[in-house]
């Protein structure tokens, strides 16, 4: 993790485009031209994650490069229920072929025994993703460039030392060409999330994609406190299904379930059960820089708790976060 403030000048040198100033059609035209100039006659790779940013980058990249762009969904084992297949289906409908790459074993091997949040991001996600998995794809496809959906907020938070976002390199002094063997092109660097959504809509992405709540690159590993084992990821994945079903359409910026490391005493079928606890978070926010907990209806919260304790094996307790960002962060890791 770079020290606080490292790279701040690079962040400040990015000309942020505010929502008021954003002209989506002109932005898309400029980025299509910039991608063509950066990639030339080479092959580029785009890696979808299910998030809005990578979806928008993929579509701009496809518009710029056509068949010169290879689009992958890297299944790291940390994704939400059915996500790889759903994303591949959505993009097939947009005539963008997506190859699903099964990299589950590599990620879980790297995450084994890792409990520190920043080490999880760095060792477990960044190194395996960029060096091993994308590195292999680059070698087999002959690609020279990775298109990536880094946004202004990612650089800002990393540069300020808040959190090392998994996808920030050049702005903190890491040269991807030297480190991983390919160049990284980042068409969305000047935008924050609301701007990315506007561009996604203008590109003709289905609303189901451009209006999706944000989802972090480290995926469900960012929602398991302590070691992200396949079993613990499966547990938080099930809780996520409940939270997303119950809170879809509630109008919040983002909602999620977190699996805690501590166990708590509970009761099940008249017997003591020393079980898991899940924390539900639901955020009102404009741009993820600051956020406040959504004042959800208490009956709705009770229903979420009932469903999680009955549908997710071993969970005996569900809590709701009532802290703002700051001091909390949106994700728990
Ligand atoms: P935090 O947890 O820093 O999150 O308040 C702010 C926003 O960023 C997302 N997030 C990430 N996105 N890589 C990403 O691509 C990351 O490492 C990462 N960490 C947090 C988070 O979901 C929220 O929308």
mmCIF file of C-alpha atoms and ligand atoms in Angstrom:
data_model
loop_
_atom_site.group_PDB
_atom_site.id
_atom_site.type_symbol
_atom_site.label_atom_id
_atom_site.label_comp_id
_atom_site.label_asym_id
_atom_site.label_seq_id
_atom_site.Cartn_x
_atom_site.Cartn_y
_atom_site.Cartn_z
ATOM 1 C CA UNK A 1 0.000 0.000 0.000
ATOM 2 C CA UNK A 2 1.509 3.325 -0.943
ATOM 3 C CA UNK A 3 1.788 5.859 1.816
ATOM 4 C CA UNK A 4 -0.845 8.516 2.366
ATOM 5 C CA UNK A 5 -0.859 11.142 -0.350
ATOM 6 C CA UNK A 6 1.459 9.219 -2.690
ATOM 7 C CA UNK A 7 0.393 9.966 -6.237
ATOM 8 C CA UNK A 8 -1.934 12.816 -5.302
ATOM 9 C CA UNK A 9 -0.523 15.035 -8.036
ATOM 10 C CA UNK A 10 -1.352 12.415 -10.681
ATOM 11 C CA UNK A 11 -4.921 12.299 -9.417
ATOM 12 C CA UNK A 12 -5.182 16.035 -9.508
ATOM 13 C CA UNK A 13 -3.830 16.066 -13.068
ATOM 14 C CA UNK A 14 -6.828 14.065 -14.325
ATOM 15 C CA UNK A 15 -9.411 16.511 -15.672
ATOM 16 C CA UNK A 16 -12.589 15.287 -14.012
ATOM 17 C CA UNK A 17 -15.746 15.734 -16.121
ATOM 18 C CA UNK A 18 -18.648 16.661 -13.863
ATOM 19 C CA UNK A 19 -22.136 15.363 -14.539
ATOM 20 C CA UNK A 20 -23.234 18.870 -15.561
ATOM 21 C CA UNK A 21 -20.467 19.183 -18.155
ATOM 22 C CA UNK A 22 -20.692 15.627 -19.487
ATOM 23 C CA UNK A 23 -21.872 15.301 -23.098
ATOM 24 C CA UNK A 24 -22.178 11.535 -23.449
ATOM 25 C CA UNK A 25 -22.144 11.330 -27.253
ATOM 26 C CA UNK A 26 -19.047 13.537 -27.505
ATOM 27 C CA UNK A 27 -17.404 11.606 -24.664
ATOM 28 C CA UNK A 28 -18.022 8.284 -26.431
ATOM 29 C CA UNK A 29 -16.706 9.683 -29.730
ATOM 30 C CA UNK A 30 -13.537 10.974 -28.044
ATOM 31 C CA UNK A 31 -12.903 7.730 -26.204
ATOM 32 C CA UNK A 32 -13.496 5.594 -29.301
ATOM 33 C CA UNK A 33 -10.874 7.702 -31.099
ATOM 34 C CA UNK A 34 -8.478 7.538 -28.131
ATOM 35 C CA UNK A 35 -8.799 3.743 -27.872
ATOM 36 C CA UNK A 36 -8.178 3.319 -31.617
ATOM 37 C CA UNK A 37 -5.100 5.529 -31.370
ATOM 38 C CA UNK A 38 -3.781 3.680 -28.306
ATOM 39 C CA UNK A 39 -4.383 0.156 -29.631
ATOM 40 C CA UNK A 40 -3.582 0.699 -33.321
ATOM 41 C CA UNK A 41 -3.621 -2.622 -35.144
ATOM 42 C CA UNK A 42 -2.957 -4.641 -31.970
ATOM 43 C CA UNK A 43 -5.393 -6.807 -30.057
ATOM 44 C CA UNK A 44 -6.881 -5.565 -26.769
ATOM 45 C CA UNK A 45 -8.567 -7.386 -23.922
ATOM 46 C CA UNK A 46 -11.516 -6.340 -21.834
ATOM 47 C CA UNK A 47 -12.460 -8.173 -18.657
ATOM 48 C CA UNK A 48 -16.079 -7.891 -17.578
ATOM 49 C CA UNK A 49 -16.838 -8.170 -13.885
ATOM 50 C CA UNK A 50 -20.568 -7.594 -13.726
ATOM 51 C CA UNK A 51 -20.047 -3.988 -12.675
ATOM 52 C CA UNK A 52 -21.233 -0.927 -14.568
ATOM 53 C CA UNK A 53 -17.716 0.398 -15.260
ATOM 54 C CA UNK A 54 -16.334 -2.685 -16.993
ATOM 55 C CA UNK A 55 -19.583 -3.060 -18.946
ATOM 56 C CA UNK A 56 -19.346 0.505 -20.276
ATOM 57 C CA UNK A 57 -15.659 0.142 -21.125
ATOM 58 C CA UNK A 58 -16.340 -3.098 -22.973
ATOM 59 C CA UNK A 59 -19.015 -1.520 -25.128
ATOM 60 C CA UNK A 60 -16.922 1.563 -25.940
ATOM 61 C CA UNK A 61 -13.989 -0.751 -26.679
ATOM 62 C CA UNK A 62 -16.131 -2.927 -28.911
ATOM 63 C CA UNK A 63 -17.328 0.137 -30.798
ATOM 64 C CA UNK A 64 -13.714 1.251 -31.252
ATOM 65 C CA UNK A 65 -12.083 -2.060 -32.054
ATOM 66 C CA UNK A 66 -14.683 -4.618 -33.206
ATOM 67 C CA UNK A 67 -12.984 -8.010 -33.556
ATOM 68 C CA UNK A 68 -9.678 -6.596 -32.307
ATOM 69 C CA UNK A 69 -11.230 -6.657 -28.825
ATOM 70 C CA UNK A 70 -11.383 -9.944 -26.907
ATOM 71 C CA UNK A 71 -13.844 -9.841 -24.053
ATOM 72 C CA UNK A 72 -13.556 -12.207 -21.108
ATOM 73 C CA UNK A 73 -15.447 -12.768 -17.911
ATOM 74 C CA UNK A 74 -12.916 -14.033 -15.407
ATOM 75 C CA UNK A 75 -14.766 -16.253 -12.979
ATOM 76 C CA UNK A 76 -12.723 -15.794 -9.826
ATOM 77 C CA UNK A 77 -15.147 -17.794 -7.678
ATOM 78 C CA UNK A 78 -15.997 -14.582 -5.817
ATOM 79 C CA UNK A 79 -18.895 -13.451 -7.996
ATOM 80 C CA UNK A 80 -22.566 -13.279 -7.187
ATOM 81 C CA UNK A 81 -24.970 -16.143 -7.900
ATOM 82 C CA UNK A 82 -25.191 -16.848 -11.648
ATOM 83 C CA UNK A 83 -23.234 -13.689 -12.519
ATOM 84 C CA UNK A 84 -20.827 -15.027 -15.198
ATOM 85 C CA UNK A 85 -23.628 -16.627 -17.229
ATOM 86 C CA UNK A 86 -25.963 -13.630 -16.818
ATOM 87 C CA UNK A 87 -23.349 -11.139 -18.000
ATOM 88 C CA UNK A 88 -22.338 -13.349 -20.944
ATOM 89 C CA UNK A 89 -26.040 -13.580 -21.950
ATOM 90 C CA UNK A 90 -26.551 -9.808 -21.738
ATOM 91 C CA UNK A 91 -23.509 -9.131 -23.890
ATOM 92 C CA UNK A 92 -24.414 -11.853 -26.408
ATOM 93 C CA UNK A 93 -27.640 -9.893 -26.937
ATOM 94 C CA UNK A 94 -25.473 -6.843 -27.716
ATOM 95 C CA UNK A 95 -23.464 -8.929 -30.219
ATOM 96 C CA UNK A 96 -20.393 -8.852 -27.998
ATOM 97 C CA UNK A 97 -19.059 -12.389 -27.564
ATOM 98 C CA UNK A 98 -17.815 -13.106 -24.050
ATOM 99 C CA UNK A 99 -15.593 -16.013 -23.066
ATOM 100 C CA UNK A 100 -15.912 -17.171 -19.456
ATOM 101 C CA UNK A 101 -12.520 -18.079 -17.986
ATOM 102 C CA UNK A 102 -12.594 -20.410 -14.992
ATOM 103 C CA UNK A 103 -9.910 -19.071 -12.635
ATOM 104 C CA UNK A 104 -11.551 -20.065 -9.352
ATOM 105 C CA UNK A 105 -8.755 -22.316 -8.136
ATOM 106 C CA UNK A 106 -6.052 -19.687 -8.727
ATOM 107 C CA UNK A 107 -7.903 -17.050 -6.701
ATOM 108 C CA UNK A 108 -8.782 -19.317 -3.786
ATOM 109 C CA UNK A 109 -5.208 -20.623 -3.655
ATOM 110 C CA UNK A 110 -3.915 -17.036 -3.404
ATOM 111 C CA UNK A 111 -6.506 -16.056 -0.796
ATOM 112 C CA UNK A 112 -5.726 -19.035 1.433
ATOM 113 C CA UNK A 113 -4.798 -17.901 4.916
ATOM 114 C CA UNK A 114 -4.983 -14.195 3.983
ATOM 115 C CA UNK A 115 -6.957 -12.111 6.464
ATOM 116 C CA UNK A 116 -5.553 -8.580 6.189
ATOM 117 C CA UNK A 117 -7.817 -6.425 3.955
ATOM 118 C CA UNK A 118 -5.070 -4.755 1.939
ATOM 119 C CA UNK A 119 -3.154 -8.009 1.567
ATOM 120 C CA UNK A 120 -6.358 -9.610 0.272
ATOM 121 C CA UNK A 121 -6.659 -6.927 -2.403
ATOM 122 C CA UNK A 122 -2.991 -6.946 -3.311
ATOM 123 C CA UNK A 123 -1.967 -10.619 -3.041
ATOM 124 C CA UNK A 124 -5.299 -12.287 -3.512
ATOM 125 C CA UNK A 125 -6.859 -10.166 -6.223
ATOM 126 C CA UNK A 126 -4.478 -7.755 -7.922
ATOM 127 C CA UNK A 127 -1.542 -10.099 -8.413
ATOM 128 C CA UNK A 128 -3.579 -13.137 -9.486
ATOM 129 C CA UNK A 129 -5.860 -11.117 -11.747
ATOM 130 C CA UNK A 130 -3.312 -8.934 -13.496
ATOM 131 C CA UNK A 131 -0.186 -11.062 -13.399
ATOM 132 C CA UNK A 132 -1.442 -14.619 -13.689
ATOM 133 C CA UNK A 133 -4.883 -14.677 -15.295
ATOM 134 C CA UNK A 134 -4.827 -11.614 -17.566
ATOM 135 C CA UNK A 135 -1.094 -12.286 -18.124
ATOM 136 C CA UNK A 136 -1.996 -15.726 -19.544
ATOM 137 C CA UNK A 137 -4.812 -14.303 -21.673
ATOM 138 C CA UNK A 138 -2.437 -11.689 -23.077
ATOM 139 C CA UNK A 139 0.096 -14.350 -23.947
ATOM 140 C CA UNK A 140 -2.405 -16.694 -25.608
ATOM 141 C CA UNK A 141 -4.321 -13.977 -27.493
ATOM 142 C CA UNK A 142 -1.283 -11.893 -28.447
ATOM 143 C CA UNK A 143 -2.981 -8.818 -26.925
ATOM 144 C CA UNK A 144 -0.892 -5.776 -26.015
ATOM 145 C CA UNK A 145 -3.492 -3.743 -24.149
ATOM 146 C CA UNK A 146 -6.003 -4.234 -21.331
ATOM 147 C CA UNK A 147 -8.996 -1.898 -21.392
ATOM 148 C CA UNK A 148 -10.047 -1.176 -17.852
ATOM 149 C CA UNK A 149 -12.908 0.681 -16.166
ATOM 150 C CA UNK A 150 -10.989 2.626 -13.538
ATOM 151 C CA UNK A 151 -12.968 5.742 -12.553
ATOM 152 C CA UNK A 152 -11.972 9.030 -10.946
ATOM 153 C CA UNK A 153 -13.150 7.950 -7.481
ATOM 154 C CA UNK A 154 -10.918 4.834 -7.554
ATOM 155 C CA UNK A 155 -7.835 6.968 -8.194
ATOM 156 C CA UNK A 156 -8.884 9.568 -5.672
ATOM 157 C CA UNK A 157 -9.377 7.051 -2.843
ATOM 158 C CA UNK A 158 -6.174 5.187 -3.600
ATOM 159 C CA UNK A 159 -4.123 8.361 -3.954
ATOM 160 C CA UNK A 160 -5.475 9.700 -0.690
ATOM 161 C CA UNK A 161 -4.450 6.460 1.038
ATOM 162 C CA UNK A 162 -8.073 5.627 1.947
ATOM 163 C CA UNK A 163 -8.088 2.239 0.271
ATOM 164 C CA UNK A 164 -5.860 0.643 -2.337
ATOM 165 C CA UNK A 165 -8.454 0.043 -5.054
ATOM 166 C CA UNK A 166 -7.422 -3.121 -6.863
ATOM 167 C CA UNK A 167 -7.314 -1.448 -10.300
ATOM 168 C CA UNK A 168 -5.140 1.636 -9.787
ATOM 169 C CA UNK A 169 -1.528 1.481 -11.037
ATOM 170 C CA UNK A 170 -0.015 4.291 -13.032
ATOM 171 C CA UNK A 171 -1.347 6.958 -10.704
ATOM 172 C CA UNK A 172 0.545 5.387 -7.809
ATOM 173 C CA UNK A 173 3.757 4.818 -9.701
ATOM 174 C CA UNK A 174 3.229 1.242 -10.960
ATOM 175 C CA UNK A 175 4.011 0.695 -14.664
ATOM 176 C CA UNK A 176 1.732 -2.157 -15.861
ATOM 177 C CA UNK A 177 3.939 -2.789 -18.907
ATOM 178 C CA UNK A 178 6.921 -3.465 -16.656
ATOM 179 C CA UNK A 179 4.965 -5.165 -13.898
ATOM 180 C CA UNK A 180 2.556 -7.313 -15.951
ATOM 181 C CA UNK A 181 3.734 -7.142 -19.584
ATOM 182 C CA UNK A 182 0.910 -5.118 -21.173
ATOM 183 C CA UNK A 183 -0.427 -1.566 -21.333
ATOM 184 C CA UNK A 184 -3.586 -0.491 -19.519
ATOM 185 C CA UNK A 185 -5.981 1.966 -21.183
ATOM 186 C CA UNK A 186 -8.587 3.586 -18.942
ATOM 187 C CA UNK A 187 -11.320 5.411 -20.886
ATOM 188 C CA UNK A 188 -13.439 6.298 -17.807
ATOM 189 C CA UNK A 189 -10.756 7.963 -15.691
ATOM 190 C CA UNK A 190 -12.454 11.367 -15.867
ATOM 191 C CA UNK A 191 -15.852 10.160 -14.678
ATOM 192 C CA UNK A 192 -17.528 9.264 -11.439
ATOM 193 C CA UNK A 193 -20.226 6.607 -11.192
ATOM 194 C CA UNK A 194 -23.224 8.803 -12.144
ATOM 195 C CA UNK A 195 -21.361 9.924 -15.286
ATOM 196 C CA UNK A 196 -20.549 6.313 -16.175
ATOM 197 C CA UNK A 197 -24.257 5.463 -15.965
ATOM 198 C CA UNK A 198 -25.152 8.330 -18.320
ATOM 199 C CA UNK A 199 -22.559 7.105 -20.822
ATOM 200 C CA UNK A 200 -23.815 3.505 -20.451
ATOM 201 C CA UNK A 201 -27.344 4.620 -21.245
ATOM 202 C CA UNK A 202 -26.152 6.609 -24.276
ATOM 203 C CA UNK A 203 -24.270 3.542 -25.517
ATOM 204 C CA UNK A 204 -27.499 1.558 -25.572
ATOM 205 C CA UNK A 205 -26.669 -0.773 -22.688
ATOM 206 C CA UNK A 206 -29.815 -2.272 -21.161
ATOM 207 C CA UNK A 207 -31.007 -0.427 -18.056
ATOM 208 C CA UNK A 208 -30.483 -3.642 -16.065
ATOM 209 C CA UNK A 209 -26.745 -3.038 -16.566
ATOM 210 C CA UNK A 210 -26.273 0.742 -16.453
ATOM 211 C CA UNK A 211 -28.493 1.148 -13.399
ATOM 212 C CA UNK A 212 -26.878 -1.703 -11.419
ATOM 213 C CA UNK A 213 -25.632 -0.842 -7.952
ATOM 214 C CA UNK A 214 -21.823 -0.675 -7.873
ATOM 215 C CA UNK A 215 -20.013 -3.945 -7.204
ATOM 216 C CA UNK A 216 -16.352 -3.960 -6.173
ATOM 217 C CA UNK A 217 -13.585 -5.516 -8.269
ATOM 218 C CA UNK A 218 -12.495 -7.809 -5.412
ATOM 219 C CA UNK A 219 -16.125 -8.975 -5.471
ATOM 220 C CA UNK A 220 -17.418 -10.977 -2.505
ATOM 221 C CA UNK A 221 -13.901 -11.155 -1.026
ATOM 222 C CA UNK A 222 -14.542 -7.505 -0.049
ATOM 223 C CA UNK A 223 -17.563 -8.726 1.916
ATOM 224 C CA UNK A 224 -15.996 -11.486 3.985
ATOM 225 C CA UNK A 225 -14.105 -10.301 7.030
ATOM 226 C CA UNK A 226 -11.169 -12.622 7.591
ATOM 227 C CA UNK A 227 -10.239 -15.479 5.264
ATOM 228 C CA UNK A 228 -12.221 -15.712 2.014
ATOM 229 C CA UNK A 229 -12.565 -19.494 1.734
ATOM 230 C CA UNK A 230 -14.914 -21.095 -0.838
ATOM 231 C CA UNK A 231 -17.289 -22.001 2.021
ATOM 232 C CA UNK A 232 -17.393 -18.487 3.476
ATOM 233 C CA UNK A 233 -17.822 -16.942 0.026
ATOM 234 C CA UNK A 234 -20.721 -19.354 -0.635
ATOM 235 C CA UNK A 235 -22.335 -18.180 2.587
ATOM 236 C CA UNK A 236 -22.088 -14.464 1.815
ATOM 237 C CA UNK A 237 -23.246 -15.199 -1.744
ATOM 238 C CA UNK A 238 -26.487 -16.692 -0.397
ATOM 239 C CA UNK A 239 -27.017 -13.717 1.935
ATOM 240 C CA UNK A 240 -26.375 -11.398 -1.028
ATOM 241 C CA UNK A 241 -29.171 -13.048 -3.004
ATOM 242 C CA UNK A 242 -31.619 -12.239 -0.189
ATOM 243 C CA UNK A 243 -30.395 -8.644 0.250
ATOM 244 C CA UNK A 244 -30.463 -7.930 -3.480
ATOM 245 C CA UNK A 245 -33.925 -9.454 -3.922
ATOM 246 C CA UNK A 246 -35.390 -7.557 -0.987
ATOM 247 C CA UNK A 247 -33.734 -4.201 -1.703
ATOM 248 C CA UNK A 248 -33.946 -4.093 -5.504
ATOM 249 C CA UNK A 249 -35.948 -1.014 -6.369
ATOM 250 C CA UNK A 250 -35.535 0.608 -2.935
ATOM 251 C CA UNK A 251 -33.697 3.483 -4.634
ATOM 252 C CA UNK A 252 -30.521 3.188 -2.558
ATOM 253 C CA UNK A 253 -27.062 3.737 -4.079
ATOM 254 C CA UNK A 254 -25.717 0.336 -2.994
ATOM 255 C CA UNK A 255 -26.722 -2.551 -0.714
ATOM 256 C CA UNK A 256 -24.773 -5.540 0.451
ATOM 257 C CA UNK A 257 -24.274 -8.321 2.961
ATOM 258 C CA UNK A 258 -21.088 -8.808 4.970
ATOM 259 C CA UNK A 259 -20.011 -12.016 6.691
ATOM 260 C CA UNK A 260 -18.344 -11.352 10.035
ATOM 261 C CA UNK A 261 -15.495 -13.340 11.439
ATOM 262 C CA UNK A 262 -16.813 -13.542 15.000
ATOM 263 C CA UNK A 263 -19.382 -16.112 15.893
ATOM 264 C CA UNK A 264 -22.271 -15.411 18.222
ATOM 265 C CA UNK A 265 -24.510 -17.535 20.373
ATOM 266 C CA UNK A 266 -27.944 -18.179 18.920
ATOM 267 C CA UNK A 267 -30.824 -20.594 19.281
ATOM 268 C CA UNK A 268 -32.093 -22.953 16.645
ATOM 269 C CA UNK A 269 -34.729 -25.655 17.098
ATOM 270 C CA UNK A 270 -34.570 -25.148 20.869
ATOM 271 C CA UNK A 271 -30.807 -25.728 21.024
ATOM 272 C CA UNK A 272 -27.820 -23.453 21.443
ATOM 273 C CA UNK A 273 -26.144 -22.718 18.104
ATOM 274 C CA UNK A 274 -22.828 -20.838 18.075
ATOM 275 C CA UNK A 275 -23.292 -19.444 14.578
ATOM 276 C CA UNK A 276 -22.360 -16.847 11.994
ATOM 277 C CA UNK A 277 -23.443 -13.237 11.921
ATOM 278 C CA UNK A 278 -24.225 -11.267 8.783
ATOM 279 C CA UNK A 279 -24.289 -7.495 8.573
ATOM 280 C CA UNK A 280 -26.582 -5.802 6.066
ATOM 281 C CA UNK A 281 -25.554 -2.417 4.680
ATOM 282 C CA UNK A 282 -27.655 -0.133 2.514
ATOM 283 C CA UNK A 283 -26.328 3.244 1.412
ATOM 284 C CA UNK A 284 -27.630 6.554 0.172
ATOM 285 C CA UNK A 285 -24.879 8.290 -1.758
ATOM 286 C CA UNK A 286 -24.215 10.322 -4.893
ATOM 287 C CA UNK A 287 -20.725 9.151 -5.738
ATOM 288 C CA UNK A 288 -19.511 6.767 -2.987
ATOM 289 C CA UNK A 289 -17.222 9.446 -1.543
ATOM 290 C CA UNK A 290 -19.566 9.996 1.379
ATOM 291 C CA UNK A 291 -22.630 7.922 2.212
ATOM 292 C CA UNK A 292 -25.379 7.607 4.803
ATOM 293 C CA UNK A 293 -27.302 4.501 5.806
ATOM 294 C CA UNK A 294 -30.725 4.290 4.164
ATOM 295 C CA UNK A 295 -33.608 4.593 6.633
ATOM 296 C CA UNK A 296 -35.206 1.308 5.659
ATOM 297 C CA UNK A 297 -38.594 0.257 6.907
ATOM 298 C CA UNK A 298 -38.186 -1.861 10.039
ATOM 299 C CA UNK A 299 -40.591 -4.533 8.766
ATOM 300 C CA UNK A 300 -38.423 -4.870 5.656
ATOM 301 C CA UNK A 301 -35.312 -5.250 7.801
ATOM 302 C CA UNK A 302 -37.041 -7.914 9.892
ATOM 303 C CA UNK A 303 -38.000 -9.805 6.718
ATOM 304 C CA UNK A 304 -34.398 -9.682 5.485
ATOM 305 C CA UNK A 305 -33.200 -11.034 8.843
ATOM 306 C CA UNK A 306 -35.809 -13.819 8.830
ATOM 307 C CA UNK A 307 -34.892 -14.856 5.313
ATOM 308 C CA UNK A 308 -31.133 -14.797 5.904
ATOM 309 C CA UNK A 309 -31.355 -16.831 9.116
ATOM 310 C CA UNK A 310 -33.610 -19.395 7.473
ATOM 311 C CA UNK A 311 -32.041 -19.519 3.982
ATOM 312 C CA UNK A 312 -28.335 -19.227 4.793
ATOM 313 C CA UNK A 313 -27.046 -22.233 6.739
ATOM 314 C CA UNK A 314 -25.359 -21.454 10.056
ATOM 315 C CA UNK A 315 -26.353 -17.771 10.326
ATOM 316 C CA UNK A 316 -28.001 -16.971 13.674
ATOM 317 C CA UNK A 317 -27.746 -13.174 13.763
ATOM 318 C CA UNK A 318 -28.295 -10.318 11.299
ATOM 319 C CA UNK A 319 -27.413 -6.682 12.024
ATOM 320 C CA UNK A 320 -27.990 -3.455 10.078
ATOM 321 C CA UNK A 321 -25.223 -0.860 9.769
ATOM 322 C CA UNK A 322 -26.276 2.584 10.995
ATOM 323 C CA UNK A 323 -22.926 4.333 10.528
ATOM 324 C CA UNK A 324 -22.185 6.880 7.805
ATOM 325 C CA UNK A 325 -19.126 7.030 5.522
ATOM 326 C CA UNK A 326 -16.959 8.375 7.057
ATOM 327 C CA UNK A 327 -16.216 6.820 9.569
ATOM 328 C CA UNK A 328 -17.416 3.620 7.926
ATOM 329 C CA UNK A 329 -16.552 2.660 4.364
ATOM 330 C CA UNK A 330 -19.132 1.256 1.941
ATOM 331 C CA UNK A 331 -17.449 -2.144 1.791
ATOM 332 C CA UNK A 332 -16.298 -3.857 4.981
ATOM 333 C CA UNK A 333 -12.852 -4.936 3.786
HETATM 334 P P1 LIG B 1 -15.462 2.119 -0.067
HETATM 335 O O1 LIG B 1 -15.553 0.744 0.541
HETATM 336 O O2 LIG B 1 -14.054 2.557 -0.297
HETATM 337 O O3 LIG B 1 -16.099 1.958 -1.506
HETATM 338 O O4 LIG B 1 -16.276 3.133 0.670
HETATM 339 C C1 LIG B 1 -16.369 3.013 -2.376
HETATM 340 C C2 LIG B 1 -16.934 2.424 -3.658
HETATM 341 O O5 LIG B 1 -15.916 1.677 -4.340
HETATM 342 C C3 LIG B 1 -16.256 0.290 -4.387
HETATM 343 N N1 LIG B 1 -15.024 -0.420 -4.034
HETATM 344 C C4 LIG B 1 -14.194 -0.949 -4.943
HETATM 345 N N2 LIG B 1 -14.284 -1.019 -6.263
HETATM 346 N N3 LIG B 1 -12.194 -2.129 -6.322
HETATM 347 C C5 LIG B 1 -13.292 -1.629 -6.961
HETATM 348 O O6 LIG B 1 -13.380 -1.740 -8.186
HETATM 349 C C6 LIG B 1 -12.022 -2.091 -4.985
HETATM 350 O O7 LIG B 1 -11.017 -2.551 -4.452
HETATM 351 C C7 LIG B 1 -13.094 -1.470 -4.254
HETATM 352 N N4 LIG B 1 -13.298 -1.244 -2.937
HETATM 353 C C8 LIG B 1 -14.474 -0.577 -2.839
HETATM 354 C C9 LIG B 1 -17.370 0.089 -3.372
HETATM 355 O O8 LIG B 1 -18.220 -0.994 -3.700
HETATM 356 C C10 LIG B 1 -18.070 1.432 -3.409
HETATM 357 O O9 LIG B 1 -18.990 1.528 -4.456
#
